[in-house]
Each structure stands twice: as structure tokens, then as C-alpha cells.
Short mmCIF file of C-alpha atoms and ligand atoms in Angstrom, two decimals:
data_model
loop_
_atom_site.label_atom_id
_atom_site.label_comp_id
_atom_site.label_asym_id
_atom_site.label_seq_id
_atom_site.Cartn_x
_atom_site.Cartn_y
_atom_site.Cartn_z
CA MET S 25 -26.21 2.87 -4.92
CA ASP S 26 -28.02 4.70 -2.14
CA ASN S 27 -28.83 8.38 -1.55
CA PHE S 28 -26.88 9.24 -4.69
CA LEU S 29 -23.75 7.72 -3.16
CA ILE S 30 -21.77 4.97 -4.85
CA SER S 31 -19.46 2.67 -2.92
CA PRO S 32 -15.72 2.52 -3.71
CA LYS S 33 -16.10 -1.18 -4.47
CA GLU S 34 -18.85 -0.60 -7.01
CA VAL S 35 -16.79 2.05 -8.78
CA LYS S 36 -13.77 -0.28 -8.87
CA GLU S 37 -15.86 -3.09 -10.35
CA GLN S 38 -17.33 -0.76 -12.94
CA LEU S 39 -13.88 0.52 -13.97
CA ASN S 40 -12.67 -3.06 -14.38
CA SER S 41 -15.64 -4.05 -16.53
CA THR S 42 -15.64 -3.73 -20.28
CA ALA S 43 -19.04 -2.05 -20.18
CA ASN S 44 -17.76 0.85 -18.07
CA GLY S 45 -20.08 3.78 -18.65
CA TYR S 46 -18.88 5.92 -15.74
CA LEU S 47 -16.97 9.13 -16.01
CA LEU S 48 -15.02 9.91 -12.83
CA VAL S 49 -14.86 13.63 -12.16
CA ASP S 50 -12.44 14.69 -9.43
CA ILE S 51 -13.41 18.13 -8.13
CA ARG S 52 -10.34 18.73 -5.94
CA GLU S 53 -7.93 21.55 -6.76
CA LYS S 54 -5.24 20.87 -9.35
CA ASN S 55 -2.30 20.34 -6.96
CA GLU S 56 -4.20 17.85 -4.80
CA TYR S 57 -5.37 16.00 -7.89
CA SER S 58 -1.93 15.77 -9.48
CA ASP S 59 -0.47 14.48 -6.20
CA TRP S 60 -2.90 11.56 -5.96
CA ASN S 61 -5.83 10.50 -8.14
CA ILE S 62 -7.77 7.62 -9.61
CA LYS S 63 -6.37 6.59 -12.97
CA GLY S 64 -8.63 7.72 -15.80
CA SER S 65 -10.44 10.36 -13.76
CA LEU S 66 -10.95 13.87 -15.08
CA ASN S 67 -10.04 16.91 -12.97
CA VAL S 68 -12.66 19.66 -12.87
CA PRO S 69 -11.49 21.74 -9.89
CA VAL S 70 -14.66 23.23 -8.43
CA ASN S 71 -14.03 22.27 -4.80
CA ASP S 72 -13.04 25.79 -3.68
CA LEU S 73 -15.93 27.30 -5.65
CA ILE S 74 -18.32 25.02 -3.77
CA SER S 75 -16.80 26.10 -0.46
CA SER S 76 -17.25 29.76 -1.41
CA GLY S 77 -20.76 29.19 -2.83
CA ASP S 78 -19.97 30.52 -6.32
CA PHE S 79 -22.61 28.43 -8.06
CA ALA S 80 -22.65 30.32 -11.37
CA SER S 81 -18.94 29.58 -11.89
CA ILE S 82 -19.41 25.96 -10.83
CA LYS S 83 -22.09 25.44 -13.47
CA LYS S 84 -19.84 26.99 -16.13
CA HIS S 85 -17.12 24.45 -15.33
CA LEU S 86 -19.49 21.51 -15.18
CA GLU S 87 -21.55 22.20 -18.32
CA ARG S 88 -18.67 21.00 -20.52
CA LEU S 89 -19.11 17.44 -19.26
CA PRO S 90 -20.78 14.91 -21.58
CA LYS S 91 -24.43 14.18 -20.84
CA ASP S 92 -24.44 10.53 -21.96
CA ARG S 93 -22.31 9.13 -19.10
CA MET S 94 -22.95 8.51 -15.42
CA ILE S 95 -20.80 11.12 -13.67
CA VAL S 96 -19.16 9.98 -10.43
CA THR S 97 -17.93 13.00 -8.50
CA ILE S 98 -14.91 12.69 -6.20
CA CYS S 99 -13.30 14.83 -3.53
CA ALA S 100 -11.00 14.08 -0.58
CA ARG S 101 -13.61 12.82 1.88
CA GLY S 102 -16.84 12.71 -0.12
CA ILE S 103 -18.56 15.85 1.21
CA ASN S 104 -18.24 18.57 -1.44
CA SER S 105 -18.50 15.90 -4.14
CA GLN S 106 -22.09 15.30 -2.97
CA VAL S 107 -22.82 18.97 -3.60
CA ALA S 108 -21.24 18.74 -7.06
CA ALA S 109 -23.32 15.64 -7.89
CA SER S 110 -26.47 17.41 -6.73
CA ILE S 111 -25.73 20.44 -8.93
CA LEU S 112 -25.07 18.13 -11.88
CA ARG S 113 -28.40 16.38 -11.38
CA GLU S 114 -30.10 19.75 -11.33
CA MET S 115 -28.41 20.47 -14.67
CA GLY S 116 -29.90 17.30 -16.14
CA TYR S 117 -26.99 14.91 -15.64
CA ASN S 118 -26.98 11.46 -14.09
CA SER S 119 -24.58 11.89 -11.23
CA VAL S 120 -23.61 10.24 -7.95
CA SER S 121 -20.83 10.88 -5.46
CA LEU S 122 -18.05 8.45 -4.49
CA ASP S 123 -18.79 7.51 -0.89
CA LYS S 124 -16.06 8.87 1.42
CA GLY S 125 -14.14 10.19 -1.61
CA MET S 126 -10.43 9.37 -1.92
CA LYS S 127 -10.49 8.24 1.68
CA GLY S 128 -13.02 5.58 0.67
CA TRP S 129 -11.07 4.71 -2.48
CA ASN S 130 -8.27 3.58 -0.14
CA GLU S 131 -10.45 0.68 1.02
CA ASN S 132 -10.27 -1.10 -2.33
CA PHE S 133 -8.23 -4.24 -2.90
CA ASP S 134 -7.40 -6.32 -5.97
CA ILE S 135 -6.32 -9.86 -5.17
CA TYR S 136 -3.89 -12.04 -7.16
CA ARG S 137 -2.89 -15.63 -6.40
CA LEU S 138 0.51 -16.78 -7.70
CA HIS S 139 1.43 -20.45 -7.76
CA PHE S 140 4.81 -21.88 -6.84
CA ASP S 141 5.72 -25.58 -6.36
CA ASP S 142 4.74 -26.15 -2.75
CA PHE S 143 3.18 -22.83 -1.83
CA ASP S 144 1.07 -20.01 -3.21
CA VAL S 145 1.50 -16.30 -2.66
CA VAL S 146 -1.68 -14.26 -2.53
CA GLN S 147 -1.04 -10.58 -3.11
CA PHE S 148 -3.59 -8.06 -1.80
CA VAL S 149 -3.11 -4.86 -3.78
CA ARG S 150 -4.53 -1.83 -2.02
CA ILE S 151 -5.00 0.09 -5.23
CA GLY S 152 -5.52 3.59 -3.86
CA LYS S 153 -2.93 3.48 -1.12
CA GLY S 154 -0.16 1.58 -2.91
CA CYS S 155 0.17 -0.94 -0.10
CA LEU S 156 0.66 -4.68 -0.57
CA SER S 157 -0.06 -7.45 1.88
CA TYR S 158 0.44 -11.17 1.43
CA LEU S 159 -0.75 -14.60 2.36
CA VAL S 160 1.82 -17.35 1.93
CA ILE S 161 -0.15 -20.59 1.75
CA ASP S 162 1.37 -24.03 2.15
CA LYS S 163 -0.38 -26.29 -0.37
CA SER S 164 0.02 -29.49 1.62
CA THR S 165 -1.63 -28.17 4.79
CA ASP S 166 -3.57 -25.06 3.72
CA GLN S 167 -1.85 -23.26 6.57
CA ALA S 168 -0.81 -19.69 5.91
CA ALA S 169 1.34 -16.80 7.08
CA LEU S 170 -0.07 -13.31 6.68
CA PHE S 171 2.36 -10.46 6.02
CA GLU S 172 1.81 -6.69 6.24
CA PRO S 173 -1.94 -6.74 7.01
CA ALA S 174 -3.82 -3.47 6.49
CA ILE S 175 -6.42 -2.27 8.98
CA PHE S 176 -9.21 -3.79 6.88
CA ILE S 177 -8.75 -7.16 8.53
CA GLY S 178 -12.07 -8.44 7.16
CA GLU S 179 -10.35 -8.82 3.75
CA TYR S 180 -8.08 -11.54 5.14
CA GLU S 181 -10.79 -13.18 7.23
CA ASP S 182 -13.05 -13.35 4.16
CA TYR S 183 -10.26 -14.84 2.07
CA GLN S 184 -9.49 -17.38 4.77
CA ARG S 185 -13.14 -18.41 4.99
CA ALA S 186 -13.74 -18.55 1.23
CA ASN S 187 -10.59 -20.56 0.48
CA GLY S 188 -10.52 -22.94 3.42
CA ILE S 189 -7.11 -21.85 4.65
CA HIS S 190 -5.87 -21.32 8.21
CA ILE S 191 -3.80 -18.29 9.14
CA LYS S 192 -1.10 -19.38 11.61
CA TYR S 193 1.29 -16.42 11.61
CA ILE S 194 0.76 -12.67 11.44
CA ILE S 195 3.88 -10.72 10.56
CA ASP S 196 5.05 -7.20 9.76
CA THR S 197 8.42 -6.76 8.05
CA HIS S 198 8.90 -3.54 10.03
CA ALA S 199 6.89 -0.77 11.74
CA HIS S 200 5.23 1.06 8.87
CA ALA S 201 4.83 4.81 8.62
CA ASP S 202 2.41 5.07 5.70
CA HIS S 203 -0.41 2.83 6.89
CA PHE S 204 -1.77 1.35 10.09
CA SER S 205 -1.04 -2.30 10.68
CA GLY S 206 -4.01 -4.57 11.17
CA GLY S 207 -1.65 -7.15 12.66
CA MET S 208 -2.29 -6.47 16.34
CA GLU S 209 -6.06 -6.48 15.98
CA LEU S 210 -6.23 -9.61 13.83
CA ALA S 211 -3.76 -11.48 16.05
CA ARG S 212 -5.94 -10.71 19.07
CA LYS S 213 -9.05 -11.85 17.20
CA LEU S 214 -7.52 -15.11 15.98
CA ASN S 215 -5.65 -15.76 19.21
CA LEU S 216 -2.26 -15.68 17.49
CA ASP S 217 1.01 -13.86 18.14
CA TYR S 218 1.69 -10.62 16.31
CA CYS S 219 5.25 -11.01 15.01
CA ILE S 220 7.77 -8.25 14.29
CA SER S 221 11.39 -7.50 15.17
CA GLU S 222 11.70 -6.08 18.68
CA ILE S 223 13.97 -3.36 17.25
CA GLU S 224 10.93 -1.98 15.43
CA VAL S 225 8.51 -1.47 18.32
CA ASP S 226 8.16 0.03 21.78
CA LYS S 227 7.99 -2.87 24.15
CA VAL S 228 4.69 -1.78 25.64
CA PHE S 229 2.33 -4.35 24.14
CA SER S 230 2.22 -8.06 23.47
CA PHE S 231 4.17 -9.23 20.42
CA LYS S 232 6.53 -12.01 19.41
CA SER S 233 9.97 -10.81 18.41
CA LEU S 234 11.35 -12.16 15.15
CA LYS S 235 15.05 -12.75 14.85
CA ALA S 236 17.20 -12.93 11.74
CA ALA S 237 18.25 -16.46 10.74
CA ASP S 238 15.11 -17.91 12.37
CA GLU S 239 12.95 -20.14 10.22
CA ILE S 240 9.20 -20.41 10.04
CA ALA S 241 8.13 -23.82 8.77
CA PHE S 242 4.71 -25.25 8.05
CA GLY S 243 4.01 -28.22 5.77
CA LYS S 244 6.44 -28.07 2.86
CA THR S 245 6.98 -24.34 3.22
CA ARG S 246 10.18 -23.01 4.79
CA ILE S 247 10.45 -19.29 5.36
CA HIS S 248 13.97 -18.10 6.08
CA LEU S 249 14.28 -14.79 7.94
CA ILE S 250 16.96 -12.37 6.79
CA SER S 251 17.92 -9.15 8.53
CA THR S 252 17.71 -6.39 5.89
CA PRO S 253 18.24 -3.02 7.62
CA GLY S 254 18.40 0.28 5.74
CA HIS S 255 14.83 1.51 5.36
CA THR S 256 14.54 0.91 9.11
CA ASP S 257 16.98 -0.69 11.57
CA GLY S 258 14.86 -3.77 12.29
CA SER S 259 13.53 -4.57 8.81
CA ILE S 260 13.35 -8.28 8.07
CA SER S 261 12.90 -10.01 4.71
CA PHE S 262 11.40 -13.46 4.23
CA LEU S 263 12.77 -15.95 1.71
CA ILE S 264 10.25 -18.68 0.91
CA ASN S 265 11.63 -22.04 -0.31
CA ASN S 266 14.40 -20.05 -2.05
CA LYS S 267 11.82 -19.00 -4.66
CA ALA S 268 10.14 -15.84 -3.42
CA LEU S 269 11.37 -12.94 -1.31
CA LEU S 270 8.94 -10.79 0.67
CA CYS S 271 11.21 -7.83 1.25
CA GLY S 272 9.10 -5.12 2.89
CA ASP S 273 10.37 -1.70 1.80
CA LEU S 274 13.88 -2.89 0.95
CA LEU S 275 13.25 -3.17 -2.77
CA LEU S 276 10.20 -1.54 -4.31
CA LEU S 277 9.85 -1.88 -8.07
CA GLU S 278 10.44 1.85 -8.47
CA SER S 279 13.45 2.15 -6.16
CA PRO S 280 14.75 0.95 -2.79
CA GLY S 281 12.73 2.19 0.19
CA ARG S 282 13.49 5.61 1.64
CA PRO S 283 15.95 5.62 4.55
CA ASP S 284 14.97 8.99 6.04
CA LEU S 285 11.76 8.39 8.01
CA ALA S 286 12.06 9.42 11.66
CA ARG S 287 15.76 10.09 11.07
CA THR S 288 18.01 13.17 11.06
CA LYS S 289 19.99 14.10 7.96
CA GLU S 290 23.11 12.34 9.30
CA GLU S 291 21.11 9.26 10.26
CA THR S 292 19.55 9.21 6.78
CA THR S 293 22.98 9.21 5.13
CA LYS S 294 24.04 6.42 7.48
CA GLY S 295 20.79 4.54 6.70
CA ALA S 296 21.45 4.81 2.95
CA GLY S 297 24.92 3.34 3.55
CA ILE S 298 23.40 0.47 5.53
CA LEU S 299 20.93 -0.07 2.67
CA PHE S 300 23.85 -0.36 0.25
CA ASP S 301 25.58 -2.93 2.49
CA THR S 302 22.35 -4.91 2.91
CA LEU S 303 21.80 -5.14 -0.85
CA LYS S 304 25.46 -5.97 -1.46
CA ASN S 305 25.29 -8.83 1.05
CA LEU S 306 21.85 -10.10 0.07
CA LEU S 307 21.55 -10.03 -3.70
CA PRO S 308 24.54 -12.21 -4.74
CA GLY S 309 23.13 -15.04 -2.59
CA LEU S 310 19.77 -15.03 -4.38
CA SER S 311 19.01 -16.79 -7.62
CA ASP S 312 18.11 -14.44 -10.49
CA ASP S 313 14.78 -16.28 -10.73
CA THR S 314 13.79 -15.26 -7.19
CA MET S 315 10.51 -13.38 -7.33
CA ILE S 316 10.71 -10.10 -5.44
CA PHE S 317 7.51 -9.10 -3.64
CA PRO S 318 7.66 -5.55 -2.26
CA SER S 319 5.29 -4.07 0.32
CA HIS S 320 4.44 -0.91 -1.62
CA PHE S 321 4.21 0.63 -5.04
CA THR S 322 3.97 4.18 -6.33
CA ASN S 323 3.69 4.48 -10.09
CA THR S 324 4.06 1.05 -11.56
CA ASP S 325 1.23 -0.45 -13.63
CA ILE S 326 2.67 -3.95 -13.31
CA ARG S 327 0.07 -6.35 -11.86
CA PRO S 328 0.55 -8.35 -9.75
CA VAL S 329 3.25 -6.10 -8.30
CA VAL S 330 6.20 -8.47 -8.56
CA MET S 331 9.37 -8.89 -10.61
CA SER S 332 12.10 -11.50 -10.85
CA LEU S 333 15.41 -10.37 -9.41
CA LYS S 334 16.85 -10.56 -12.91
CA ASP S 335 14.24 -8.12 -14.28
CA LEU S 336 14.54 -5.86 -11.28
CA LYS S 337 18.31 -5.62 -11.72
CA ALA S 338 17.79 -4.78 -15.39
CA ASN S 339 15.23 -2.08 -14.57
CA SER S 340 16.59 -0.51 -11.41
CA GLU S 341 19.31 2.11 -11.73
CA PRO S 342 20.44 2.06 -8.06
CA LEU S 343 20.90 -1.73 -8.07
CA ASN S 344 23.59 -1.27 -10.67
CA ILE S 345 25.57 1.32 -8.72
CA THR S 346 28.71 -0.31 -7.35
CA ASP S 347 30.20 2.68 -5.54
CA LYS S 348 28.79 3.19 -2.02
CA ARG S 349 29.20 6.97 -2.03
CA GLU S 350 27.44 7.23 -5.39
CA PHE S 351 24.61 5.00 -4.11
CA ILE S 352 24.16 7.12 -0.98
CA ASN S 353 24.03 10.23 -3.11
CA TYR S 354 21.50 8.66 -5.50
CA ILE S 355 19.23 7.53 -2.67
CA THR S 356 19.36 10.69 -0.55
CA SER S 357 19.34 13.42 -3.20
CA ASN S 358 15.72 13.19 -4.37
CA ILE S 359 13.71 11.77 -1.49
CA PRO S 360 10.05 12.85 -1.74
CA VAL S 361 8.62 15.17 0.91
CA THR S 362 7.44 13.17 3.94
CA PRO S 363 3.62 13.09 4.02
CA PRO S 364 2.22 14.87 7.11
CA ASN S 365 0.81 11.90 8.99
CA TYR S 366 3.71 9.45 8.65
CA GLU S 367 5.15 10.33 12.05
CA THR S 368 1.82 9.80 13.83
CA ILE S 369 1.06 6.54 12.05
CA LYS S 370 4.48 5.15 12.88
CA LYS S 371 4.08 6.06 16.56
CA PHE S 372 0.80 4.13 16.73
CA ASN S 373 2.29 1.11 14.99
CA LYS S 374 5.35 1.11 17.26
CA ALA S 375 3.16 1.24 20.35
CA GLY S 376 0.81 -1.49 19.10
CA VAL S 377 -2.22 0.74 19.61
CA ILE S 378 -5.41 -0.22 17.79
CA ILE S 379 -7.26 2.92 16.68
CA PRO S 380 -10.80 3.39 15.32
CA LEU S 381 -11.08 2.54 11.64
CA ASP S 382 -12.53 5.87 10.56
CA TYR S 383 -9.74 7.83 12.28
CA ALA S 384 -7.11 5.51 10.80
CA GLU S 385 -8.55 5.97 7.30
CA ASP S 386 -8.47 9.72 7.76
CA LEU S 387 -4.79 9.76 8.69
CA GLU S 388 -3.92 7.41 5.84
CA ILE S 389 -5.29 9.75 3.14
CA GLY S 390 -2.72 10.41 0.41
CA PRO S 391 -0.43 8.60 -2.00
CA ASN S 392 2.28 6.14 -1.09
CA ARG S 393 5.65 7.77 -0.52
CA CYS S 394 7.77 4.87 0.74
CA ALA S 395 10.21 4.73 -2.19
CA ALA S 396 13.43 6.77 -2.02
CA ARG S 397 12.56 7.98 -5.53
CA ASN S 398 9.30 7.94 -7.45
FE1 FE2 U 407 8.02 1.25 5.53
#
């Protein structure tokens, strides 16, 4: 803790500990808070009052807070929350501000390692952003394939170093719209190819195009590539030793991925139809024990974020719709509003442009909205 700032990592660790004595106070306005917040935080909306300098009203709102807890104030980018923390200290509270606010909260990862016969899957859960990335590690060689890397590439480098593994492949299932890919930057750093379907990107930078029905093999691990269009035209899923499916945005635990991004209304309807065909072709060929690893999550509390196909079928309404027209209607009738920066982020990812971390974090602010329904 420095200058009355607390790092996102320290807050995460404190929340996960049994001795948690922190009270998280989110000062953003009600609508912003209800759209996206840290679980367990309390909303005391004084952000606008701080901007207008109405300090008497601010104190009235804050004086209801308990005095026996460390108050961590939160706003979108960690500016006004510093003012709130300062006012609280003046009022006799112990208070610090979450460094970089919700933007900083997006930097946090929880890591889970799941064991299969010949390989392990390491799931990196970006808890604020709802993004998932993966290392698939072959046990016989300690070689690994990295899927869906976020821009915080140090997370994967640290894991590689600490666990004595060697990343050999860097892969995106498709060009994402909700977050910046760290794939290009990490591939350059490790002198590897950045792999993605050529349908997904502008051919203006160096990448290796993945093709459906290809196989990636290392040690005793065989990764079968399956074309799974719908969310995007060039989406690819990866079936590992017939036991685990990394499916990108095809199947999130909440719902299939939205088919409308960067598409017109007609294209969206067509995309939903393609999604139906993809699922109809794919699912009967998979064992019910196949573990489904999505690339995002919205509301689910399941950790790690994974489900067997059997459980997913039992829990997912759209997977049980057999009529194509009904499925299209289900998928397209309640798609969430597209967050403002999705178009920009996708353009950068398609062009393979590496942008400064701080700018990327700024554009990524907000909840995950990749599911067709929340
Ligand atoms: Fe996506």
C-alpha cells in the first residue's frame, strides 16, 4: 500500500482470505455500478457529488459506513475514489483507494490447473473482465500451447518460468472484440508464430493461418482443429485428446456466443443459423464427458469456468432447441447492447496492431458481453 493506494492484486488476495477486513465501497453512479461491479462491494454513489464539489452531501452519504473496517474506495479509473478516500480519512476512517479503479481490477487473474490423462489445462480467469485464456500442457514433454492470451503477457511468461514449461504455440480461436489479444506481442517476444484463421484477420501482419481438420501434436497431446463458425465466420475450436474442447465463444456456460458483432441485422440472423448448424454438426460427435472450456463468462460463479457437455446440455436452454427457426429467434431476440469499444478493439486485433497497455486497458473497461444472452 503506497500513497493511500491499494493494488488490485492486494485487494483480490484480501477478498480471498478468511481474515478479510476490507469493505469495498464503489462510488460510481447506480447505473454504472449495476452494469459492472466487484462482487460483495457496496454502492455509495458520490462520484457526481465529488465532481460538483458538494462536500457536505458527500459526508452525509459516507457517514453511514462502519468505522471498524478498512474502506477501499472504487471508481472507474481510480481518480475520484482517491478524493473519496481522502474525505473518509478526514472523517476518522481508515481508507485507501483501489489503484486504477475498475480499470485496474481488470488486471486480476485467478489460475486453475486441471489434470487429464496425458495433458493438463491451465485456466487463467480474468475475474473482472470475464475473459479466459488457457495453457494446454503436454505432461510427457512439458511443452504447451497458449490459447486466447490477454494483453498482460507477463502472466503467461511468469507461469512458464515458475512451472518449467515451454510455450510452443500461441493461438486465438477468433479475432476478439471484447479484449485485446496479447498473442502478437508474445509471439514476437518468444520468436513463435501467432496462429489464427486467416478468415479472422486482415492480412497485413505476420501470422500463421490455422485450417480446420489440421492437427497440432506435441508429446502425447493431439489437438484436433474444428471449424465452428457462427459467432464469427472463422472461429475454430480445439479438441484435445477427445477429452477437452476449447471452443472460443461458441459455447459459453450462460449461452452460445452472440452472432451480431460487426454484422448487419440480416447477417446476424444468418450467423445465428450458422451457429445452429455448427452445434448440430459438432455436438453429436462429442462424448458427453467432454469438458467444455469457453473463452468468456458473464454471470456464472462456477470455478474453474468449465462444464461437461452432459451438464451443459442439461443447463442450457438453446442447446435443447431442435427447430432452427426457434433457435435463431432465441439467439437474436435478446442480444445485449454492444459495448462502445468493441468495434475499435476488433479492428486492432484484426490488423495485428500492438497498442500501449494503458490505452488498451482503458478501451477494455466494462463487463463481458460476448454471450448472446446473459
Ligand atoms: Fe468473441
